[in-house]
Coordinates of C-alpha atoms and ligand atoms in Angstrom, one line a residue:
M1 CA 13.8 2.6 18.9
K2 CA 10.1 1.4 18.9
L3 CA 8.4 1.4 15.5
L4 CA 4.8 0.5 14.9
A5 CA 3.5 -0.3 11.4
D6 CA 0.4 -1.3 9.6
E7 CA 0.5 -5.1 9.0
N8 CA -0.3 -4.6 5.3
M9 CA 2.9 -2.7 4.5
P10 CA 5.4 -5.0 2.8
Y11 CA 9.2 -4.9 3.5
V12 CA 8.9 -3.3 6.9
Q13 CA 11.0 -6.0 8.6
T14 CA 13.6 -5.9 5.8
L15 CA 13.9 -2.1 5.8
F16 CA 13.7 -1.3 9.4
G17 CA 14.2 -4.5 11.3
D18 CA 17.9 -4.1 11.8
W19 CA 17.7 -0.8 13.7
A20 CA 14.2 -0.6 15.2
E21 CA 12.1 -2.8 17.4
V22 CA 9.3 -3.4 14.8
T23 CA 5.7 -4.3 15.8
T24 CA 2.9 -4.6 13.2
C25 CA -0.8 -4.6 13.6
A26 CA -4.1 -4.1 11.8
G27 CA -4.2 -0.4 10.7
R28 CA -7.9 0.1 11.6
D29 CA -7.3 -1.2 15.2
I30 CA -4.4 0.9 16.4
T31 CA -5.1 2.3 19.9
P32 CA -3.7 5.2 21.8
E33 CA -2.2 2.6 24.3
Q34 CA -0.3 1.0 21.6
L35 CA 1.5 4.3 20.8
K36 CA 3.0 4.6 24.4
G37 CA 6.7 4.7 23.9
V38 CA 6.5 4.4 20.1
E39 CA 8.9 6.8 18.3
V40 CA 7.9 5.9 14.7
L41 CA 4.4 5.2 13.4
L42 CA 4.0 3.9 9.8
V43 CA 0.4 3.7 8.5
R44 CA -1.5 3.3 5.3
S45 CA -4.8 5.1 4.5
I46 CA -7.1 3.3 7.0
T47 CA -5.5 4.8 10.2
Q48 CA -6.9 8.0 11.3
V49 CA -3.9 9.8 12.8
N50 CA -5.6 12.6 15.0
E51 CA -5.7 14.0 18.4
A52 CA -7.8 11.0 19.7
L53 CA -5.1 8.5 18.6
L54 CA -2.1 10.5 19.8
T55 CA -3.3 11.2 23.3
K56 CA -0.6 8.9 24.8
A57 CA 2.0 9.2 22.0
D58 CA 4.5 11.1 24.1
S59 CA 7.6 9.6 22.4
L60 CA 6.3 10.0 18.8
R61 CA 8.9 11.6 16.6
F62 CA 7.9 10.5 13.1
V63 CA 4.7 9.6 11.3
G64 CA 4.7 8.3 7.8
T65 CA 1.9 7.1 5.5
A66 CA 2.9 4.7 2.7
T67 CA 0.2 6.1 0.5
I68 CA -0.5 8.9 -1.9
G69 CA -3.7 10.2 -0.1
C70 CA -3.1 12.0 3.2
D71 CA -6.7 12.8 4.1
H72 CA -6.4 10.5 7.1
I73 CA -3.6 12.5 8.7
D74 CA -4.0 15.6 10.9
T75 CA -0.9 17.2 9.5
E76 CA -1.4 20.4 11.4
L77 CA -1.5 18.5 14.7
L78 CA 1.8 16.8 13.8
A79 CA 3.5 20.1 12.9
Q80 CA 2.3 21.6 16.3
R81 CA 3.8 18.6 18.1
N82 CA 7.1 18.8 16.1
I83 CA 6.5 15.3 14.8
T84 CA 7.9 14.9 11.3
F85 CA 5.6 13.7 8.7
A86 CA 6.2 11.9 5.4
S87 CA 4.0 10.5 2.7
A88 CA 4.7 8.7 -0.5
P89 CA 3.5 10.9 -3.4
G90 CA 3.2 8.9 -6.6
C91 CA 4.1 5.5 -5.1
N92 CA 1.2 3.6 -6.7
K93 CA 0.4 5.9 -9.6
V94 CA 1.5 3.2 -12.1
A95 CA -0.7 0.7 -10.4
V96 CA -3.6 3.0 -10.7
G97 CA -2.8 3.5 -14.4
D98 CA -2.8 -0.3 -14.9
Y99 CA -6.1 -0.6 -13.0
V100 CA -7.9 2.0 -15.2
L101 CA -6.4 0.6 -18.4
A102 CA -7.6 -3.0 -17.4
A103 CA -11.0 -1.3 -16.6
L104 CA -11.2 0.5 -19.9
L105 CA -10.5 -2.7 -21.8
T106 CA -13.2 -4.6 -19.9
V107 CA -15.7 -1.9 -20.4
A108 CA -15.0 -1.9 -24.1
E109 CA -15.5 -5.6 -24.3
H110 CA -18.7 -5.3 -22.4
K111 CA -20.1 -2.5 -24.6
G112 CA -18.6 -3.6 -27.9
W113 CA -16.6 -0.3 -28.0
L114 CA -13.5 0.4 -30.0
L115 CA -11.7 2.7 -27.5
K116 CA -9.9 4.6 -30.2
E117 CA -13.3 6.0 -31.3
K118 CA -14.2 7.2 -27.7
T119 CA -13.4 10.2 -25.6
I120 CA -12.1 10.0 -22.0
A121 CA -12.1 12.8 -19.5
V122 CA -9.5 12.6 -16.7
V123 CA -10.7 14.6 -13.7
G124 CA -7.6 15.5 -11.7
V125 CA -4.4 15.3 -13.7
G126 CA -1.7 14.7 -11.0
N127 CA 0.3 11.6 -10.5
T128 CA -2.4 9.0 -11.2
G129 CA -4.5 11.0 -13.6
S130 CA -1.5 11.6 -15.8
Q131 CA -0.8 7.8 -16.0
V132 CA -4.4 7.3 -17.1
A133 CA -4.2 10.0 -19.7
E134 CA -0.9 8.6 -21.2
R135 CA -2.4 5.2 -21.5
A136 CA -5.6 6.5 -23.0
H137 CA -3.5 8.4 -25.6
A138 CA -1.7 5.2 -26.4
L139 CA -5.0 3.5 -27.0
G140 CA -5.8 6.3 -29.5
M141 CA -8.6 7.8 -27.4
E142 CA -9.4 11.5 -27.4
V143 CA -8.4 12.7 -23.9
L144 CA -10.0 15.7 -22.1
L145 CA -8.0 17.0 -19.2
C146 CA -9.9 18.6 -16.2
D147 CA -7.9 20.1 -13.4
P148 CA -8.7 23.7 -12.4
F149 CA -5.5 24.0 -10.3
K150 CA -3.3 22.9 -13.2
A151 CA -5.3 25.1 -15.6
Q152 CA -4.4 28.2 -13.5
Q153 CA -0.7 27.4 -14.1
S154 CA -1.1 26.6 -17.8
P155 CA -4.4 27.7 -19.2
T156 CA -4.2 25.7 -22.4
G157 CA -5.1 22.1 -22.7
F158 CA -7.6 21.8 -20.0
V159 CA -11.4 21.7 -20.1
E160 CA -14.0 22.8 -17.5
L161 CA -15.8 20.1 -15.5
A162 CA -19.1 20.7 -17.5
Q163 CA -17.2 19.7 -20.7
A164 CA -15.5 16.7 -19.0
L165 CA -18.8 15.4 -18.0
T166 CA -19.8 15.0 -21.7
A167 CA -17.1 12.4 -22.4
D168 CA -17.9 8.8 -23.1
I169 CA -15.8 7.8 -20.1
I170 CA -15.0 9.9 -17.1
S171 CA -12.2 8.8 -14.7
F172 CA -11.7 10.5 -11.4
H173 CA -8.3 11.2 -9.9
V174 CA -8.7 13.9 -7.3
P175 CA -7.8 14.1 -3.6
I176 CA -10.8 14.4 -1.2
T177 CA -11.2 18.0 -0.2
R178 CA -14.2 19.8 1.4
D179 CA -12.9 23.4 1.3
G180 CA -11.2 25.7 -1.2
A181 CA -12.2 26.9 -4.7
H182 CA -12.8 23.5 -6.1
P183 CA -13.8 21.0 -3.3
T184 CA -14.1 17.4 -4.5
W185 CA -16.4 15.9 -1.8
H186 CA -19.5 14.9 -3.8
L187 CA -18.1 16.4 -6.9
L188 CA -20.5 13.9 -8.5
D189 CA -23.6 15.0 -6.7
E190 CA -27.3 14.2 -7.3
E191 CA -27.6 17.1 -9.8
V192 CA -24.6 16.1 -11.9
I193 CA -25.5 12.4 -11.8
H194 CA -29.0 13.3 -13.2
Q195 CA -27.4 15.2 -16.1
L196 CA -25.4 12.2 -17.4
H197 CA -26.7 10.1 -20.1
G198 CA -27.1 6.3 -20.0
D199 CA -24.3 5.4 -22.3
Q200 CA -21.6 7.1 -20.2
V201 CA -19.0 5.3 -18.2
L202 CA -17.7 6.5 -14.8
I203 CA -14.6 5.3 -13.0
N204 CA -13.6 6.1 -9.5
A205 CA -10.2 5.0 -8.3
C206 CA -9.5 8.0 -6.1
R207 CA -11.7 8.4 -2.9
G208 CA -15.2 7.1 -2.4
E209 CA -16.6 10.4 -1.1
V210 CA -16.1 12.1 -4.5
W211 CA -19.3 10.4 -5.6
D212 CA -22.6 10.6 -3.7
N213 CA -23.2 6.8 -3.6
N214 CA -26.8 7.1 -2.5
A215 CA -27.7 9.4 -5.4
L216 CA -25.8 7.1 -7.8
L217 CA -27.9 4.1 -6.5
L218 CA -31.1 6.0 -7.2
R219 CA -29.9 6.7 -10.8
Q220 CA -28.8 3.1 -11.3
Q221 CA -32.3 1.9 -10.2
G222 CA -34.0 4.0 -12.9
A223 CA -34.3 3.6 -16.6
N224 CA -31.0 4.8 -17.9
P225 CA -28.2 3.4 -15.7
L226 CA -24.7 4.4 -16.2
T227 CA -21.7 2.0 -16.6
L228 CA -19.8 2.2 -13.3
V229 CA -16.3 1.0 -12.3
M230 CA -15.8 1.5 -8.5
D231 CA -12.6 0.8 -6.7
V232 CA -13.6 3.2 -3.8
W233 CA -16.7 3.6 -1.8
E234 CA -18.2 6.1 0.5
H235 CA -17.8 5.0 4.2
E236 CA -15.3 2.3 3.6
P237 CA -15.0 -0.5 4.7
E238 CA -18.7 -0.3 4.6
V239 CA -20.1 -0.5 1.0
L240 CA -23.6 0.4 -0.2
A241 CA -24.4 -3.2 -1.1
P242 CA -27.4 -2.6 -3.4
L243 CA -25.1 -0.4 -5.6
V244 CA -22.7 -3.3 -6.3
K245 CA -25.1 -5.1 -8.6
H246 CA -25.4 -1.9 -10.6
T247 CA -21.6 -1.7 -11.2
L248 CA -19.8 -3.4 -14.1
L249 CA -16.6 -3.7 -12.0
A250 CA -16.4 -3.5 -8.2
T251 CA -13.1 -3.8 -6.2
P252 CA -12.1 -3.2 -2.6
H253 CA -9.8 0.0 -2.9
I254 CA -7.0 -2.0 -4.5
A255 CA -6.3 0.1 -7.7
G256 CA -2.9 1.0 -6.2
Y257 CA -2.1 -2.4 -4.9
S258 CA 0.7 -3.6 -7.2
L259 CA 3.6 -5.1 -5.3
E260 CA 5.7 -2.4 -6.8
G261 CA 3.4 0.4 -5.7
K262 CA 3.3 -0.9 -2.0
A263 CA 7.0 -1.5 -2.0
R264 CA 7.6 2.1 -3.2
G265 CA 5.3 3.4 -0.4
T266 CA 7.3 1.6 2.3
F267 CA 10.5 2.6 0.6
A268 CA 9.7 6.3 0.5
L269 CA 9.1 6.2 4.3
Y270 CA 12.4 4.3 4.8
Q271 CA 14.2 7.0 2.9
A272 CA 12.6 9.8 4.7
L273 CA 13.2 8.2 8.2
K274 CA 16.7 7.1 7.5
T275 CA 17.5 10.7 6.3
Q276 CA 15.9 12.2 9.4
Y277 CA 18.2 10.1 11.5
G278 CA 21.3 10.9 9.3
Q279 CA 21.8 7.3 8.2
E280 CA 22.8 6.0 4.8
V281 CA 20.0 4.8 2.5
M282 CA 19.8 2.2 -0.2
N283 CA 18.7 4.1 -3.3
S284 CA 16.6 1.6 -5.2
V285 CA 13.5 -0.3 -4.4
E286 CA 14.1 -2.7 -7.3
Q287 CA 16.5 -4.8 -5.2
L288 CA 13.5 -5.7 -2.9
L289 CA 11.3 -7.1 -5.5
P290 CA 11.1 -10.7 -6.6
T291 CA 11.5 -11.7 -10.3
P292 CA 8.0 -11.6 -11.9
P293 CA 6.3 -14.8 -13.0
I294 CA 6.4 -13.7 -16.7
T295 CA 9.3 -11.5 -17.8
H296 CA 9.3 -11.5 -21.5
I297 CA 6.9 -12.0 -24.4
T298 CA 7.2 -11.6 -28.2
C299 CA 4.3 -10.5 -30.2
A300 CA 3.6 -11.3 -33.9
G301 CA 1.2 -9.4 -36.1
E302 CA -0.6 -6.2 -36.0
Y303 CA -1.8 -4.3 -32.9
D304 CA -5.4 -4.4 -32.1
Q305 CA -7.5 -3.9 -29.0
D306 CA -7.9 -7.6 -28.5
L307 CA -4.1 -8.1 -28.4
C308 CA -3.9 -5.3 -25.8
T309 CA -6.7 -6.9 -23.7
R310 CA -5.0 -10.3 -23.8
L311 CA -1.6 -8.9 -22.8
V312 CA -3.0 -6.7 -20.0
R313 CA -4.9 -9.7 -18.5
L314 CA -1.8 -11.8 -18.6
I315 CA -0.5 -9.4 -15.9
Y316 CA -3.6 -8.0 -14.3
D317 CA -7.0 -9.6 -14.5
I318 CA -9.3 -6.9 -13.0
K319 CA -12.3 -9.3 -13.6
A320 CA -10.8 -11.7 -11.0
D321 CA -10.7 -8.9 -8.5
D322 CA -14.3 -8.1 -9.3
R323 CA -15.4 -11.8 -8.9
A324 CA -13.7 -12.0 -5.5
F325 CA -15.5 -8.9 -4.4
R326 CA -18.9 -10.1 -5.4
A327 CA -18.3 -13.5 -3.9
A328 CA -17.3 -12.0 -0.5
L329 CA -19.8 -9.1 -0.4
G330 CA -21.9 -9.3 2.8
Q331 CA -19.5 -11.5 4.7
H332 CA -18.4 -9.8 7.9
G333 CA -15.2 -7.7 7.3
F334 CA -15.0 -8.8 3.7
F335 CA -13.6 -5.5 2.5
D336 CA -10.5 -5.5 4.6
Q337 CA -10.1 -9.3 4.3
L338 CA -9.8 -9.0 0.6
R339 CA -7.3 -6.2 0.9
K340 CA -5.2 -8.1 3.4
Q341 CA -5.1 -11.2 1.4
Y342 CA -4.7 -9.5 -2.0
P343 CA -2.7 -11.6 -4.4
Q344 CA 0.7 -10.5 -5.5
R345 CA 0.0 -8.2 -8.4
R346 CA 2.8 -7.0 -10.7
E347 CA 2.8 -3.8 -12.9
L348 CA 2.6 -4.0 -16.7
G349 CA 6.1 -2.7 -16.7
S350 CA 7.4 -6.0 -15.2
L351 CA 6.7 -7.6 -18.5
A352 CA 9.0 -6.9 -21.5
V353 CA 7.0 -7.0 -24.7
E354 CA 8.8 -7.1 -28.1
S355 CA 7.5 -6.9 -31.6
T356 CA 9.3 -6.6 -34.9
Q357 CA 6.9 -3.8 -35.9
I358 CA 7.9 -0.5 -34.4
D359 CA 4.3 0.9 -34.1
V360 CA 3.1 -2.2 -32.2
Q361 CA 6.2 -1.8 -29.9
N362 CA 5.5 1.9 -29.4
T363 CA 1.9 1.4 -28.6
L364 CA 2.6 -1.3 -26.0
H365 CA 5.2 0.9 -24.4
G366 CA 2.8 3.7 -24.3
L367 CA 0.4 1.3 -22.3
G368 CA 3.1 0.7 -19.7
F369 CA 4.8 -2.5 -20.8
S370 CA 8.6 -2.5 -20.8
A371 CA 11.0 -2.9 -23.9
Q372 CA 13.9 -5.0 -23.0
R373 CA 14.8 -6.9 -19.9
Ligands
NAD1 N1 -7.7 3.7 -5.3 C1 -6.4 3.7 -4.9 O1 -5.8 2.7 -4.7 C2 -5.7 5.0 -4.9 C3 -4.3 5.0 -5.2 C4 -3.7 6.2 -5.2 C5 -4.3 7.4 -5.0 N2 -5.5 7.3 -4.7 C6 -6.3 8.6 -4.4 O2 -6.2 9.4 -5.6 C7 -6.0 10.8 -5.3 C8 -5.2 11.4 -6.5 O3 -3.9 10.8 -6.5 P1 -2.7 11.5 -7.3 O4 -1.4 10.9 -7.0 O5 -3.0 11.7 -8.7 O6 -2.7 12.9 -6.6 P2 -2.0 14.3 -7.1 O7 -2.0 15.2 -5.9 O8 -0.8 14.0 -7.8 O9 -3.1 14.8 -8.1 C9 -4.4 15.2 -7.8 C10 -4.8 16.3 -8.9 O10 -6.2 16.6 -8.7 C11 -6.3 18.0 -8.9 N3 -7.6 18.5 -8.4 C12 -7.8 18.8 -7.1 N4 -9.2 19.3 -7.0 C13 -9.7 19.2 -8.2 C14 -11.0 19.3 -8.7 N5 -12.0 19.8 -8.0 N6 -11.2 19.0 -10.0 C15 -10.2 18.5 -10.9 N7 -8.9 18.4 -10.4 C16 -8.6 18.6 -9.1 C17 -5.1 18.6 -8.4 O11 -4.8 19.8 -8.9 C18 -4.0 17.6 -8.7 O12 -3.3 17.9 -10.0 C19 -5.2 10.7 -4.0 O13 -5.3 11.9 -3.2 C20 -5.8 9.5 -3.3 O14 -6.8 10.0 -2.5 C21 -6.3 6.3 -4.7
DEZ2 O1 -3.8 7.0 -1.4 C1 -3.3 5.9 -1.8 O2 -2.1 5.8 -2.0 C2 -4.2 4.7 -1.9 O3 -5.6 5.0 -1.7 C3 -3.7 3.5 -1.3 O4 -3.4 2.5 -2.3 C4 -4.7 2.9 -0.3 O5 -4.1 1.8 0.2 P1 -4.5 1.4 1.7 O6 -4.0 2.6 2.5 O7 -5.9 1.4 1.9 O8 -3.8 0.1 2.0

């Protein structure tokens, strides 16, 4: 069986190499010719799987995306052609939670804020948004949840977008949608951007098109710029370069790029594909992962935001990602290059943190660290 996979997908050879003829290539460059005779196509979010790509894909039986977002896949077309489709919901939600936590602590350091005195609005309370909300609760923040679809099912506990937009920090975790009752394309449009006040912080770790980047640039060039954390950009891999110097943190769509998150993405497709072919599956992704560089730490003393910042940076230094982005900005192909060469990043849960004080221990676990190894 011929299997073609994106080269940025770890563990493809390990999981599929014994029963498929595996070829890998750059996800943005897959051509219709390459799909001739291919039965299984495994992509990440940068491959547009549409009519144009599938013109010569006569043998294609299975398409999988090792990502949460599916906006790059024409799922109707796949259904029409009887091609099984699988994605990896939730695979990198923990990594996104880690990313936003690291961003919050860096924002707080920059602004001299105590996060427990601040309000955060989570817009989109699914897999990734819930991770962010949990960590913000553990930080002692007031958390506003905004999700009109979830609010329909359980009307208490959610706020309207207008109220969410009054929070000190607003973090976006919605899929990109252009239709329906609550489309997210340019959810943050010129009008909304204009209403925000200069002390507010915006975080986008979902899809670039949720924010109107040109309108944002205009706002940032004015008298009261916002504090911005941008992992995703309109028109990736292009970036509106002048906007970068008006961001506090800028990264190349790597919020979900923990080793665990990527491995879970490939593993979800392995399970779906093996099941389709009636084969036995390994049931845990853990056995694929190497031992993390630091596995265990004991904390003395009280919990404070500074301790939290130091512990998070031990595992994930978001400022290093930001520095690499700014250093490479403008070089040809820099965005994809940074993603391809992304260093191995582990999740906070790979570190077991112990403290003799139960409240410190509980807080650190709420932030995503493990208890015992
Ligand atoms: N930057 C990254 O590396 C990265 C990683 C993972 C996911 N993502 C993106 O983040 C998106 C969200 O991921 P997820 O796993 O949380 O998805 P999810 O489907 O679990 O949750 C999305 C939530 O958004 C809500 N929603 C939809 N439209 C809304 C609107 N107009 N206002 C408020 N809420 C709305 C939905 O009801 C749902 O609860 C993905 O679709 C993907 O595009 C990015
Ligand atoms: O939707 C997702 O899961 C994320 O956006 C994912 O992390 C993107 O990774 P990529 O497909 O760009 O490698």
